[in-house]
mmCIF file of C-alpha atoms and ligand atoms in Angstrom:
data_model
loop_
_atom_site.group_PDB
_atom_site.id
_atom_site.type_symbol
_atom_site.label_atom_id
_atom_site.label_comp_id
_atom_site.label_asym_id
_atom_site.label_seq_id
_atom_site.Cartn_x
_atom_site.Cartn_y
_atom_site.Cartn_z
ATOM 1 C CA UNK A 235 151.366 80.961 57.262
ATOM 2 C CA UNK A 236 147.880 81.645 58.745
ATOM 3 C CA UNK A 237 146.315 85.023 58.252
ATOM 4 C CA UNK A 238 144.168 87.150 60.541
ATOM 5 C CA UNK A 239 142.507 90.554 60.701
ATOM 6 C CA UNK A 240 144.182 93.819 61.494
ATOM 7 C CA UNK A 241 141.080 95.971 61.182
ATOM 8 C CA UNK A 242 139.806 95.338 57.635
ATOM 9 C CA UNK A 243 143.287 94.356 56.463
ATOM 10 C CA UNK A 244 144.292 90.712 56.199
ATOM 11 C CA UNK A 245 147.770 90.221 57.707
ATOM 12 C CA UNK A 246 149.997 87.288 58.573
ATOM 13 C CA UNK A 247 149.286 86.169 62.141
ATOM 14 C CA UNK A 248 152.918 86.690 63.065
ATOM 15 C CA UNK A 249 152.655 90.390 62.159
ATOM 16 C CA UNK A 250 149.445 91.336 63.959
ATOM 17 C CA UNK A 251 150.924 91.836 67.457
ATOM 18 C CA UNK A 252 153.570 94.199 66.061
ATOM 19 C CA UNK A 253 150.923 96.242 64.253
ATOM 20 C CA UNK A 254 148.774 96.383 67.415
ATOM 21 C CA UNK A 255 151.833 97.434 69.425
ATOM 22 C CA UNK A 256 152.358 100.278 66.952
ATOM 23 C CA UNK A 257 148.798 101.517 67.554
ATOM 24 C CA UNK A 258 149.127 101.567 71.346
ATOM 25 C CA UNK A 259 152.673 102.959 71.318
ATOM 26 C CA UNK A 260 151.266 105.800 69.269
ATOM 27 C CA UNK A 261 148.180 106.517 71.387
ATOM 28 C CA UNK A 262 149.501 105.769 74.933
ATOM 29 C CA UNK A 263 150.156 109.370 75.923
ATOM 30 C CA UNK A 264 146.788 110.712 74.775
ATOM 31 C CA UNK A 265 144.820 107.506 75.369
ATOM 32 C CA UNK A 266 142.783 108.738 78.350
ATOM 33 C CA UNK A 267 141.861 112.059 76.752
ATOM 34 C CA UNK A 268 140.843 110.319 73.518
ATOM 35 C CA UNK A 269 138.835 107.734 75.438
ATOM 36 C CA UNK A 270 136.830 110.490 77.102
ATOM 37 C CA UNK A 271 136.337 112.414 73.862
ATOM 38 C CA UNK A 272 135.399 109.555 71.594
ATOM 39 C CA UNK A 273 133.008 107.904 74.048
ATOM 40 C CA UNK A 274 131.767 111.260 75.391
ATOM 41 C CA UNK A 275 132.768 109.994 78.807
ATOM 42 C CA UNK A 276 130.650 106.858 78.479
ATOM 43 C CA UNK A 277 133.621 104.501 78.885
ATOM 44 C CA UNK A 278 133.618 105.540 82.556
ATOM 45 C CA UNK A 279 130.021 104.393 82.965
ATOM 46 C CA UNK A 280 130.690 101.107 81.107
ATOM 47 C CA UNK A 281 133.681 100.388 83.346
ATOM 48 C CA UNK A 282 131.724 101.378 86.477
ATOM 49 C CA UNK A 283 128.999 98.938 85.402
ATOM 50 C CA UNK A 284 131.567 96.138 84.976
ATOM 51 C CA UNK A 285 133.054 96.911 88.397
ATOM 52 C CA UNK A 286 129.568 96.839 89.966
ATOM 53 C CA UNK A 287 128.783 93.480 88.325
ATOM 54 C CA UNK A 288 132.173 92.117 89.479
ATOM 55 C CA UNK A 289 131.140 92.763 93.106
ATOM 56 C CA UNK A 290 134.695 92.109 94.271
ATOM 57 C CA UNK A 291 135.111 91.470 98.000
ATOM 58 C CA UNK A 292 137.917 92.092 100.467
ATOM 59 C CA UNK A 293 140.677 89.504 100.242
ATOM 60 C CA UNK A 294 139.963 88.467 96.632
ATOM 61 C CA UNK A 295 142.641 88.134 93.940
ATOM 62 C CA UNK A 296 141.956 90.029 90.711
ATOM 63 C CA UNK A 297 143.886 89.929 87.442
ATOM 64 C CA UNK A 298 143.300 92.825 85.035
ATOM 65 C CA UNK A 299 144.454 91.856 81.540
ATOM 66 C CA UNK A 300 145.243 94.426 78.833
ATOM 67 C CA UNK A 301 144.857 96.878 81.704
ATOM 68 C CA UNK A 302 146.406 99.796 79.819
ATOM 69 C CA UNK A 303 146.134 103.030 81.756
ATOM 70 C CA UNK A 304 144.709 101.211 84.768
ATOM 71 C CA UNK A 305 141.057 102.269 85.164
ATOM 72 C CA UNK A 306 139.813 98.855 86.293
ATOM 73 C CA UNK A 307 142.825 98.056 88.477
ATOM 74 C CA UNK A 308 142.331 101.401 90.203
ATOM 75 C CA UNK A 309 138.654 100.660 90.870
ATOM 76 C CA UNK A 310 139.287 97.121 92.157
ATOM 77 C CA UNK A 311 142.224 97.995 94.441
ATOM 78 C CA UNK A 312 140.234 99.545 97.338
ATOM 79 C CA UNK A 313 137.622 96.794 97.073
ATOM 80 C CA UNK A 314 140.067 93.904 97.639
ATOM 81 C CA UNK A 315 141.691 95.851 100.482
ATOM 82 C CA UNK A 316 144.963 95.066 102.213
ATOM 83 C CA UNK A 317 144.315 91.322 102.314
ATOM 84 C CA UNK A 318 143.567 91.005 98.594
ATOM 85 C CA UNK A 319 145.547 91.482 95.415
ATOM 86 C CA UNK A 320 145.047 93.271 92.102
ATOM 87 C CA UNK A 321 147.570 92.597 89.332
ATOM 88 C CA UNK A 322 147.681 95.147 86.503
ATOM 89 C CA UNK A 323 149.008 93.685 83.234
ATOM 90 C CA UNK A 324 149.439 94.618 79.592
ATOM 91 C CA UNK A 325 151.567 93.545 76.631
ATOM 92 C CA UNK A 326 152.502 97.136 75.804
ATOM 93 C CA UNK A 327 155.218 98.794 77.851
ATOM 94 C CA UNK A 328 154.111 102.354 77.064
ATOM 95 C CA UNK A 329 150.492 101.713 78.036
ATOM 96 C CA UNK A 330 151.553 99.836 81.166
ATOM 97 C CA UNK A 331 153.994 102.553 82.231
ATOM 98 C CA UNK A 332 151.380 105.272 81.687
ATOM 99 C CA UNK A 333 148.945 103.212 83.756
ATOM 100 C CA UNK A 334 151.439 102.489 86.529
ATOM 101 C CA UNK A 335 152.283 106.221 86.784
ATOM 102 C CA UNK A 336 148.600 107.101 86.983
ATOM 103 C CA UNK A 337 148.020 104.487 89.688
ATOM 104 C CA UNK A 338 150.946 105.783 91.738
ATOM 105 C CA UNK A 339 149.687 109.370 91.314
ATOM 106 C CA UNK A 340 146.347 108.165 92.690
ATOM 107 C CA UNK A 341 148.109 106.605 95.688
ATOM 108 C CA UNK A 342 147.538 103.045 94.501
ATOM 109 C CA UNK A 343 150.492 100.658 94.562
ATOM 110 C CA UNK A 344 150.032 97.220 93.080
ATOM 111 C CA UNK A 345 152.020 94.737 90.975
ATOM 112 C CA UNK A 346 152.360 95.688 87.326
ATOM 113 C CA UNK A 347 153.309 92.863 84.948
ATOM 114 C CA UNK A 348 154.253 93.106 81.283
ATOM 115 C CA UNK A 349 152.749 90.014 79.652
ATOM 116 C CA UNK A 350 150.858 88.598 76.709
ATOM 117 C CA UNK A 351 147.327 87.427 77.501
ATOM 118 C CA UNK A 352 147.933 84.433 75.242
ATOM 119 C CA UNK A 353 150.703 83.088 77.523
ATOM 120 C CA UNK A 354 149.958 84.283 81.050
ATOM 121 C CA UNK A 355 152.840 83.928 83.530
ATOM 122 C CA UNK A 356 150.571 82.821 86.406
ATOM 123 C CA UNK A 357 149.865 79.409 87.907
ATOM 124 C CA UNK A 358 146.526 77.660 87.488
ATOM 125 C CA UNK A 359 143.702 78.802 89.764
ATOM 126 C CA UNK A 360 145.583 81.903 90.982
ATOM 127 C CA UNK A 361 142.689 84.389 90.761
ATOM 128 C CA UNK A 362 139.051 84.803 91.812
ATOM 129 C CA UNK A 363 138.301 87.309 89.038
ATOM 130 C CA UNK A 364 139.887 88.110 85.679
ATOM 131 C CA UNK A 365 138.905 91.256 83.780
ATOM 132 C CA UNK A 366 139.720 92.398 80.270
ATOM 133 C CA UNK A 367 138.312 95.734 79.063
ATOM 134 C CA UNK A 368 138.567 96.695 75.401
ATOM 135 C CA UNK A 369 141.562 94.397 75.021
ATOM 136 C CA UNK A 370 140.361 91.045 73.633
ATOM 137 C CA UNK A 371 139.594 92.589 70.229
ATOM 138 C CA UNK A 372 143.291 93.316 69.721
ATOM 139 C CA UNK A 373 144.559 89.816 70.461
ATOM 140 C CA UNK A 374 145.701 87.563 67.632
ATOM 141 C CA UNK A 375 144.497 84.223 69.052
ATOM 142 C CA UNK A 376 141.407 85.107 71.078
ATOM 143 C CA UNK A 377 140.591 81.446 71.817
ATOM 144 C CA UNK A 378 144.080 80.947 73.252
ATOM 145 C CA UNK A 379 143.764 84.072 75.406
ATOM 146 C CA UNK A 380 140.329 83.008 76.712
ATOM 147 C CA UNK A 381 141.693 79.528 77.551
ATOM 148 C CA UNK A 382 144.548 81.166 79.469
ATOM 149 C CA UNK A 383 142.092 83.381 81.385
ATOM 150 C CA UNK A 384 140.120 80.252 82.263
ATOM 151 C CA UNK A 385 143.262 78.381 83.379
ATOM 152 C CA UNK A 386 144.350 81.067 85.887
ATOM 153 C CA UNK A 387 140.874 81.299 87.462
ATOM 154 C CA UNK A 388 139.797 79.259 90.487
ATOM 155 C CA UNK A 389 136.891 76.899 89.728
ATOM 156 C CA UNK A 390 133.840 79.120 90.258
ATOM 157 C CA UNK A 391 135.906 82.205 89.444
ATOM 158 C CA UNK A 392 134.597 84.737 86.954
ATOM 159 C CA UNK A 393 135.879 86.338 83.772
ATOM 160 C CA UNK A 394 134.550 89.780 82.787
ATOM 161 C CA UNK A 395 135.041 90.745 79.148
ATOM 162 C CA UNK A 396 134.035 94.347 78.446
ATOM 163 C CA UNK A 397 134.294 94.977 74.722
ATOM 164 C CA UNK A 398 132.775 96.782 71.769
ATOM 165 C CA UNK A 399 130.160 94.599 70.166
ATOM 166 C CA UNK A 400 127.381 94.540 67.571
ATOM 167 C CA UNK A 401 124.987 97.499 67.748
ATOM 168 C CA UNK A 402 121.217 97.212 67.433
ATOM 169 C CA UNK A 403 120.137 97.611 63.767
ATOM 170 C CA UNK A 404 118.395 100.936 64.520
ATOM 171 C CA UNK A 405 121.743 102.460 65.550
ATOM 172 C CA UNK A 406 123.877 100.957 62.784
ATOM 173 C CA UNK A 407 123.770 103.835 60.290
ATOM 174 C CA UNK A 408 124.586 106.573 62.783
ATOM 175 C CA UNK A 409 127.247 104.413 64.405
ATOM 176 C CA UNK A 410 128.944 103.770 61.038
ATOM 177 C CA UNK A 411 128.975 107.490 60.275
ATOM 178 C CA UNK A 412 130.457 108.234 63.688
ATOM 179 C CA UNK A 413 133.054 105.426 63.412
ATOM 180 C CA UNK A 414 134.310 106.001 59.891
ATOM 181 C CA UNK A 415 133.814 109.770 59.469
ATOM 182 C CA UNK A 416 134.088 111.449 62.856
ATOM 183 C CA UNK A 417 136.399 109.128 64.791
ATOM 184 C CA UNK A 418 139.445 109.249 62.454
ATOM 185 C CA UNK A 419 139.098 113.066 62.300
ATOM 186 C CA UNK A 420 139.009 113.242 66.088
ATOM 187 C CA UNK A 421 142.113 111.039 66.125
ATOM 188 C CA UNK A 422 143.898 113.387 63.744
ATOM 189 C CA UNK A 423 142.950 116.571 65.648
ATOM 190 C CA UNK A 424 143.648 115.361 69.154
ATOM 191 C CA UNK A 425 146.343 112.702 68.801
ATOM 192 C CA UNK A 426 147.678 113.548 65.349
ATOM 193 C CA UNK A 427 146.905 109.949 64.410
ATOM 194 C CA UNK A 428 143.894 109.185 62.186
ATOM 195 C CA UNK A 429 145.128 105.677 61.310
ATOM 196 C CA UNK A 430 145.006 104.268 64.855
ATOM 197 C CA UNK A 431 141.427 105.439 65.261
ATOM 198 C CA UNK A 432 140.472 104.034 61.869
ATOM 199 C CA UNK A 433 141.936 100.723 63.129
ATOM 200 C CA UNK A 434 139.755 101.049 66.231
ATOM 201 C CA UNK A 435 136.576 101.379 64.145
ATOM 202 C CA UNK A 436 137.562 98.539 61.812
ATOM 203 C CA UNK A 437 138.669 96.186 64.594
ATOM 204 C CA UNK A 438 135.236 96.566 66.217
ATOM 205 C CA UNK A 439 133.516 95.497 62.989
ATOM 206 C CA UNK A 440 135.566 92.285 62.655
ATOM 207 C CA UNK A 441 135.309 91.343 66.344
ATOM 208 C CA UNK A 442 132.943 88.438 67.189
ATOM 209 C CA UNK A 443 129.427 89.646 68.039
ATOM 210 C CA UNK A 444 127.688 88.931 71.354
ATOM 211 C CA UNK A 445 126.557 85.387 70.487
ATOM 212 C CA UNK A 446 129.849 84.397 68.851
ATOM 213 C CA UNK A 447 131.911 85.603 71.817
ATOM 214 C CA UNK A 448 129.600 83.779 74.205
ATOM 215 C CA UNK A 449 130.206 80.581 72.204
ATOM 216 C CA UNK A 450 133.976 81.147 72.273
ATOM 217 C CA UNK A 451 133.923 81.602 76.047
ATOM 218 C CA UNK A 452 131.945 78.392 76.490
ATOM 219 C CA UNK A 453 134.419 76.506 74.288
ATOM 220 C CA UNK A 454 137.283 77.937 76.379
ATOM 221 C CA UNK A 455 135.859 76.347 79.543
ATOM 222 C CA UNK A 456 133.321 78.810 80.924
ATOM 223 C CA UNK A 457 130.286 76.701 81.841
ATOM 224 C CA UNK A 458 127.911 79.629 82.169
ATOM 225 C CA UNK A 459 128.124 82.943 80.291
ATOM 226 C CA UNK A 460 125.812 85.960 80.728
ATOM 227 C CA UNK A 461 125.743 88.816 78.232
ATOM 228 C CA UNK A 462 124.836 92.390 79.231
ATOM 229 C CA UNK A 463 124.289 94.773 76.315
ATOM 230 C CA UNK A 464 125.192 98.398 77.028
ATOM 231 C CA UNK A 465 124.269 101.443 74.926
ATOM 232 C CA UNK A 466 122.286 99.368 72.445
ATOM 233 C CA UNK A 467 125.118 96.871 71.929
ATOM 234 C CA UNK A 468 127.845 99.441 71.273
ATOM 235 C CA UNK A 469 129.490 97.624 74.164
ATOM 236 C CA UNK A 470 128.755 94.252 75.750
ATOM 237 C CA UNK A 471 129.841 92.834 79.077
ATOM 238 C CA UNK A 472 130.274 89.055 78.968
ATOM 239 C CA UNK A 473 130.484 87.380 82.363
ATOM 240 C CA UNK A 474 131.754 83.799 82.313
ATOM 241 C CA UNK A 475 131.978 81.387 85.238
ATOM 242 C CA UNK A 476 134.771 78.842 85.240
ATOM 243 C CA UNK A 477 133.356 75.403 85.960
HETATM 244 C C1 SAM B 626 141.960 99.802 74.107
HETATM 245 S S1 SAM B 626 143.228 99.444 75.273
HETATM 246 C C2 SAM B 626 142.299 99.096 76.741
HETATM 247 C C3 SAM B 626 142.999 99.561 77.978
HETATM 248 C C4 SAM B 626 142.166 99.466 79.268
HETATM 249 N N1 SAM B 626 141.786 98.105 79.579
HETATM 250 C C5 SAM B 626 140.933 100.328 79.172
HETATM 251 O O1 SAM B 626 139.834 99.770 79.149
HETATM 252 O O2 SAM B 626 141.040 101.544 79.116
HETATM 253 C C6 SAM B 626 143.690 97.833 74.726
HETATM 254 C C7 SAM B 626 144.919 97.279 75.435
HETATM 255 O O3 SAM B 626 145.087 95.902 75.053
HETATM 256 C C8 SAM B 626 146.469 95.635 75.095
HETATM 257 N N2 SAM B 626 146.748 94.367 74.401
HETATM 258 C C9 SAM B 626 146.650 94.112 73.085
HETATM 259 N N3 SAM B 626 147.006 92.839 72.826
HETATM 260 C C10 SAM B 626 147.319 92.271 74.023
HETATM 261 C C11 SAM B 626 147.748 90.979 74.416
HETATM 262 N N4 SAM B 626 147.927 90.000 73.533
HETATM 263 N N5 SAM B 626 147.973 90.747 75.726
HETATM 264 C C12 SAM B 626 147.792 91.721 76.645
HETATM 265 N N6 SAM B 626 147.393 92.976 76.334
HETATM 266 C C13 SAM B 626 147.145 93.249 75.038
HETATM 267 C C14 SAM B 626 147.064 96.875 74.432
HETATM 268 O O4 SAM B 626 148.449 96.997 74.655
HETATM 269 C C15 SAM B 626 146.222 97.980 75.052
HETATM 270 O O5 SAM B 626 146.835 98.530 76.195
#
Protein backbone atom coordinates (compact mmCIF):
# COMPACT_ATOMS: atom_id res chain seq x y z
CA UNK A 1 0.00 0.00 0.00
CA UNK A 2 1.47 3.42 -0.98
CA UNK A 3 1.96 6.03 1.67
CA UNK A 4 1.53 9.80 1.59
CA UNK A 5 1.69 12.83 3.87
CA UNK A 6 -0.96 13.95 6.28
CA UNK A 7 0.90 16.98 7.58
CA UNK A 8 4.20 15.59 8.93
CA UNK A 9 2.63 12.17 9.50
CA UNK A 10 3.09 9.38 6.98
CA UNK A 11 -0.26 7.65 6.35
CA UNK A 12 -1.60 5.05 3.95
CA UNK A 13 -2.94 6.78 0.83
CA UNK A 14 -6.33 5.19 1.37
CA UNK A 15 -6.64 6.91 4.76
CA UNK A 16 -5.64 10.47 3.85
CA UNK A 17 -9.02 11.62 2.46
CA UNK A 18 -10.79 10.46 5.63
CA UNK A 19 -8.31 12.35 7.81
CA UNK A 20 -8.70 15.49 5.65
CA UNK A 21 -12.49 15.14 5.86
CA UNK A 22 -12.17 15.05 9.65
CA UNK A 23 -10.27 18.36 9.61
CA UNK A 24 -12.85 20.17 7.48
CA UNK A 25 -15.84 18.62 9.25
CA UNK A 26 -14.36 20.01 12.43
CA UNK A 27 -13.59 23.53 11.17
CA UNK A 28 -16.52 24.12 8.74
CA UNK A 29 -18.64 26.20 11.10
CA UNK A 30 -15.83 28.51 12.21
CA UNK A 31 -13.83 28.35 8.97
CA UNK A 32 -14.51 31.92 7.81
CA UNK A 33 -13.79 33.49 11.19
CA UNK A 34 -10.57 31.50 11.54
CA UNK A 35 -9.53 32.40 8.00
CA UNK A 36 -9.85 36.09 8.81
CA UNK A 37 -8.05 35.76 12.14
CA UNK A 38 -5.16 33.60 11.06
CA UNK A 39 -4.43 35.54 7.87
CA UNK A 40 -5.29 38.90 9.49
CA UNK A 41 -7.76 39.35 6.66
CA UNK A 42 -5.10 38.83 4.00
CA UNK A 43 -6.87 35.82 2.46
CA UNK A 44 -9.41 38.33 1.11
CA UNK A 45 -6.68 40.25 -0.70
CA UNK A 46 -5.10 37.04 -2.06
CA UNK A 47 -8.47 35.88 -3.39
CA UNK A 48 -9.23 39.34 -4.83
CA UNK A 49 -5.87 39.21 -6.62
CA UNK A 50 -6.70 35.78 -8.09
CA UNK A 51 -10.11 37.04 -9.22
CA UNK A 52 -8.48 40.09 -10.85
CA UNK A 53 -5.94 37.89 -12.67
CA UNK A 54 -8.76 35.55 -13.79
CA UNK A 55 -10.40 38.49 -15.61
CA UNK A 56 -13.55 36.43 -16.15
CA UNK A 57 -15.96 37.77 -18.78
CA UNK A 58 -19.72 37.59 -19.22
CA UNK A 59 -20.88 34.26 -20.61
CA UNK A 60 -17.84 32.26 -19.43
CA UNK A 61 -18.07 28.92 -17.61
CA UNK A 62 -16.13 28.70 -14.34
CA UNK A 63 -15.52 25.67 -12.13
CA UNK A 64 -14.44 26.37 -8.55
CA UNK A 65 -12.88 23.25 -7.03
CA UNK A 66 -12.54 22.72 -3.27
CA UNK A 67 -14.71 25.83 -3.11
CA UNK A 68 -15.53 25.43 0.58
CA UNK A 69 -17.43 28.40 1.93
CA UNK A 70 -17.71 29.92 -1.54
CA UNK A 71 -15.56 33.08 -1.62
CA UNK A 72 -14.36 32.61 -5.20
CA UNK A 73 -17.69 31.36 -6.55
CA UNK A 74 -19.34 34.43 -5.03
CA UNK A 75 -16.83 36.76 -6.69
CA UNK A 76 -17.07 35.09 -10.12
CA UNK A 77 -20.89 34.86 -10.23
CA UNK A 78 -21.63 38.53 -11.09
CA UNK A 79 -18.76 38.58 -13.58
CA UNK A 80 -20.09 35.70 -15.73
CA UNK A 81 -23.58 37.21 -15.58
CA UNK A 82 -26.83 35.57 -16.60
CA UNK A 83 -25.35 33.99 -19.73
CA UNK A 84 -22.43 32.34 -17.92
CA UNK A 85 -22.07 29.64 -15.31
CA UNK A 86 -20.19 29.20 -12.04
CA UNK A 87 -20.16 25.74 -10.47
CA UNK A 88 -19.24 25.57 -6.77
CA UNK A 89 -17.79 22.19 -5.75
CA UNK A 90 -16.15 20.50 -2.79
CA UNK A 91 -15.60 16.97 -1.49
CA UNK A 92 -16.81 17.90 1.99
CA UNK A 93 -20.53 18.12 2.59
CA UNK A 94 -20.25 20.38 5.65
CA UNK A 95 -17.99 22.89 3.90
CA UNK A 96 -20.16 22.82 0.78
CA UNK A 97 -23.39 23.29 2.74
CA UNK A 98 -21.90 26.19 4.71
CA UNK A 99 -20.78 27.73 1.42
CA UNK A 100 -24.12 27.17 -0.32
CA UNK A 101 -25.96 28.81 2.62
CA UNK A 102 -23.62 31.79 2.51
CA UNK A 103 -24.10 32.15 -1.25
CA UNK A 104 -27.88 32.04 -0.89
CA UNK A 105 -27.72 34.60 1.94
CA UNK A 106 -25.75 36.84 -0.44
CA UNK A 107 -28.44 36.42 -3.10
CA UNK A 108 -26.28 34.21 -5.31
CA UNK A 109 -27.81 31.01 -6.67
CA UNK A 110 -25.59 28.65 -8.59
CA UNK A 111 -25.06 24.88 -8.93
CA UNK A 112 -23.34 23.26 -5.97
CA UNK A 113 -21.78 19.85 -6.61
CA UNK A 114 -20.30 17.44 -4.08
CA UNK A 115 -17.31 15.86 -5.83
CA UNK A 116 -13.71 14.76 -5.56
CA UNK A 117 -11.26 16.83 -7.60
CA UNK A 118 -9.47 13.60 -8.51
CA UNK A 119 -12.53 12.27 -10.40
CA UNK A 120 -14.48 15.26 -11.68
CA UNK A 121 -18.02 14.50 -12.88
CA UNK A 122 -17.79 16.88 -15.87
CA UNK A 123 -17.22 16.26 -19.57
CA UNK A 124 -14.00 17.25 -21.31
CA UNK A 125 -13.64 20.91 -22.28
CA UNK A 126 -16.66 22.03 -20.22
CA UNK A 127 -15.10 25.16 -18.67
CA UNK A 128 -13.18 28.30 -19.64
CA UNK A 129 -11.64 28.70 -16.17
CA UNK A 130 -10.98 26.34 -13.27
CA UNK A 131 -9.99 27.70 -9.86
CA UNK A 132 -8.77 25.95 -6.74
CA UNK A 133 -7.94 28.06 -3.67
CA UNK A 134 -6.16 26.50 -0.70
CA UNK A 135 -7.48 23.09 -1.73
CA UNK A 136 -4.79 21.30 -3.77
CA UNK A 137 -2.58 20.85 -0.69
CA UNK A 138 -5.20 18.58 0.87
CA UNK A 139 -5.59 16.23 -2.09
CA UNK A 140 -4.06 12.76 -1.98
CA UNK A 141 -3.09 12.46 -5.66
CA UNK A 142 -2.30 16.02 -6.74
CA UNK A 143 -1.11 14.93 -10.20
CA UNK A 144 -4.42 13.15 -10.79
CA UNK A 145 -6.39 16.20 -9.66
CA UNK A 146 -4.36 18.53 -11.91
CA UNK A 147 -4.89 16.18 -14.89
CA UNK A 148 -8.63 16.24 -14.20
CA UNK A 149 -8.63 20.05 -14.04
CA UNK A 150 -6.82 20.08 -17.39
CA UNK A 151 -9.28 17.60 -18.93
CA UNK A 152 -12.39 19.69 -18.10
CA UNK A 153 -10.86 22.90 -19.49
CA UNK A 154 -11.33 24.08 -23.08
CA UNK A 155 -8.05 24.27 -25.02
CA UNK A 156 -6.76 27.75 -24.16
CA UNK A 157 -8.66 27.67 -20.87
CA UNK A 158 -6.90 28.60 -17.65
CA UNK A 159 -6.35 26.97 -14.28
CA UNK A 160 -5.75 29.20 -11.24
CA UNK A 161 -4.16 27.50 -8.25
CA UNK A 162 -4.01 29.75 -5.19
CA UNK A 163 -2.10 27.97 -2.45
CA UNK A 164 0.31 28.39 0.43
CA UNK A 165 3.84 28.05 -0.83
CA UNK A 166 7.50 28.46 0.14
CA UNK A 167 8.31 31.73 1.92
CA UNK A 168 11.37 33.85 1.18
CA UNK A 169 14.30 32.84 3.45
CA UNK A 170 14.17 36.19 5.30
CA UNK A 171 10.64 35.40 6.51
CA UNK A 172 11.19 31.73 7.35
CA UNK A 173 11.97 32.06 11.07
CA UNK A 174 9.06 34.35 11.90
CA UNK A 175 6.72 32.29 9.74
CA UNK A 176 7.72 29.06 11.54
CA UNK A 177 7.10 30.68 14.92
CA UNK A 178 3.71 31.92 13.77
CA UNK A 179 2.76 28.55 12.20
CA UNK A 180 3.83 26.20 14.96
CA UNK A 181 3.38 28.36 18.08
CA UNK A 182 0.62 30.89 17.46
CA UNK A 183 -1.61 29.14 14.92
CA UNK A 184 -2.46 25.99 16.96
CA UNK A 185 -3.19 28.23 19.99
CA UNK A 186 -5.50 30.38 17.88
CA UNK A 187 -7.18 27.17 16.70
CA UNK A 188 -7.71 26.05 20.28
CA UNK A 189 -9.08 29.41 21.48
CA UNK A 190 -11.40 30.14 18.59
CA UNK A 191 -12.41 26.75 17.21
CA UNK A 192 -11.52 24.53 20.16
CA UNK A 193 -9.35 22.56 17.74
CA UNK A 194 -5.55 22.93 17.89
CA UNK A 195 -4.93 19.74 15.88
CA UNK A 196 -6.61 20.91 12.66
CA UNK A 197 -4.55 24.09 12.68
CA UNK A 198 -1.37 22.16 13.40
CA UNK A 199 -2.27 20.05 10.32
CA UNK A 200 -2.66 23.28 8.34
CA UNK A 201 0.87 24.43 9.24
CA UNK A 202 2.38 21.00 8.57
CA UNK A 203 0.53 20.46 5.29
CA UNK A 204 1.96 23.75 3.99
CA UNK A 205 5.51 22.58 4.73
CA UNK A 206 5.12 19.31 2.79
CA UNK A 207 3.32 20.91 -0.18
CA UNK A 208 5.37 21.29 -3.40
CA UNK A 209 7.10 24.69 -3.60
CA UNK A 210 6.56 27.17 -6.44
CA UNK A 211 8.93 25.51 -8.93
CA UNK A 212 7.79 21.96 -8.13
CA UNK A 213 4.11 22.85 -8.55
CA UNK A 214 4.87 24.60 -11.82
CA UNK A 215 6.56 21.40 -13.04
CA UNK A 216 3.58 19.30 -11.93
CA UNK A 217 1.17 21.57 -13.81
CA UNK A 218 3.28 21.33 -16.96
CA UNK A 219 3.34 17.53 -16.69
CA UNK A 220 -0.46 17.56 -16.26
CA UNK A 221 -0.90 19.27 -19.64
CA UNK A 222 -0.57 23.00 -18.99
CA UNK A 223 1.70 24.30 -21.76
CA UNK A 224 2.42 27.62 -20.09
CA UNK A 225 2.47 28.31 -16.34
CA UNK A 226 3.05 31.70 -14.65
CA UNK A 227 3.81 31.99 -10.95
CA UNK A 228 2.85 35.07 -8.90
CA UNK A 229 4.36 35.20 -5.41
CA UNK A 230 2.22 36.97 -2.81
CA UNK A 231 3.32 38.14 0.65
CA UNK A 232 6.90 36.98 0.11
CA UNK A 233 5.83 33.50 -1.02
CA UNK A 234 3.49 32.79 1.90
CA UNK A 235 1.03 32.25 -0.93
CA UNK A 236 1.56 31.71 -4.65
CA UNK A 237 -0.87 31.98 -7.53
CA UNK A 238 -0.05 29.57 -10.35
CA UNK A 239 -1.81 30.30 -13.63
CA UNK A 240 -1.69 27.49 -16.18
CA UNK A 241 -2.96 27.56 -19.76
CA UNK A 242 -4.29 24.35 -21.24
CA UNK A 243 -2.71 23.76 -24.63
C1 LIG B 1 -8.75 25.31 3.13
S1 LIG B 1 -10.30 24.91 2.40
C2 LIG B 1 -10.41 26.09 1.09
C3 LIG B 1 -11.82 26.55 0.85
C4 LIG B 1 -11.97 27.71 -0.14
N1 LIG B 1 -11.49 27.38 -1.46
C5 LIG B 1 -11.25 28.94 0.37
O1 LIG B 1 -10.26 29.33 -0.26
O2 LIG B 1 -11.64 29.51 1.38
C6 LIG B 1 -9.85 23.44 1.54
C7 LIG B 1 -11.03 22.71 0.91
O3 LIG B 1 -10.53 21.64 0.09
C8 LIG B 1 -11.49 20.62 0.11
N2 LIG B 1 -10.91 19.38 -0.43
C9 LIG B 1 -9.96 18.61 0.13
N3 LIG B 1 -9.70 17.54 -0.65
C10 LIG B 1 -10.51 17.66 -1.74
C11 LIG B 1 -10.69 16.88 -2.91
N4 LIG B 1 -10.01 15.76 -3.13
N5 LIG B 1 -11.60 17.29 -3.82
C12 LIG B 1 -12.30 18.43 -3.63
N6 LIG B 1 -12.18 19.21 -2.54
C13 LIG B 1 -11.28 18.84 -1.61
C14 LIG B 1 -11.88 20.57 1.59
O4 LIG B 1 -13.07 19.85 1.81
C15 LIG B 1 -11.95 22.04 1.93
O5 LIG B 1 -13.26 22.55 1.81
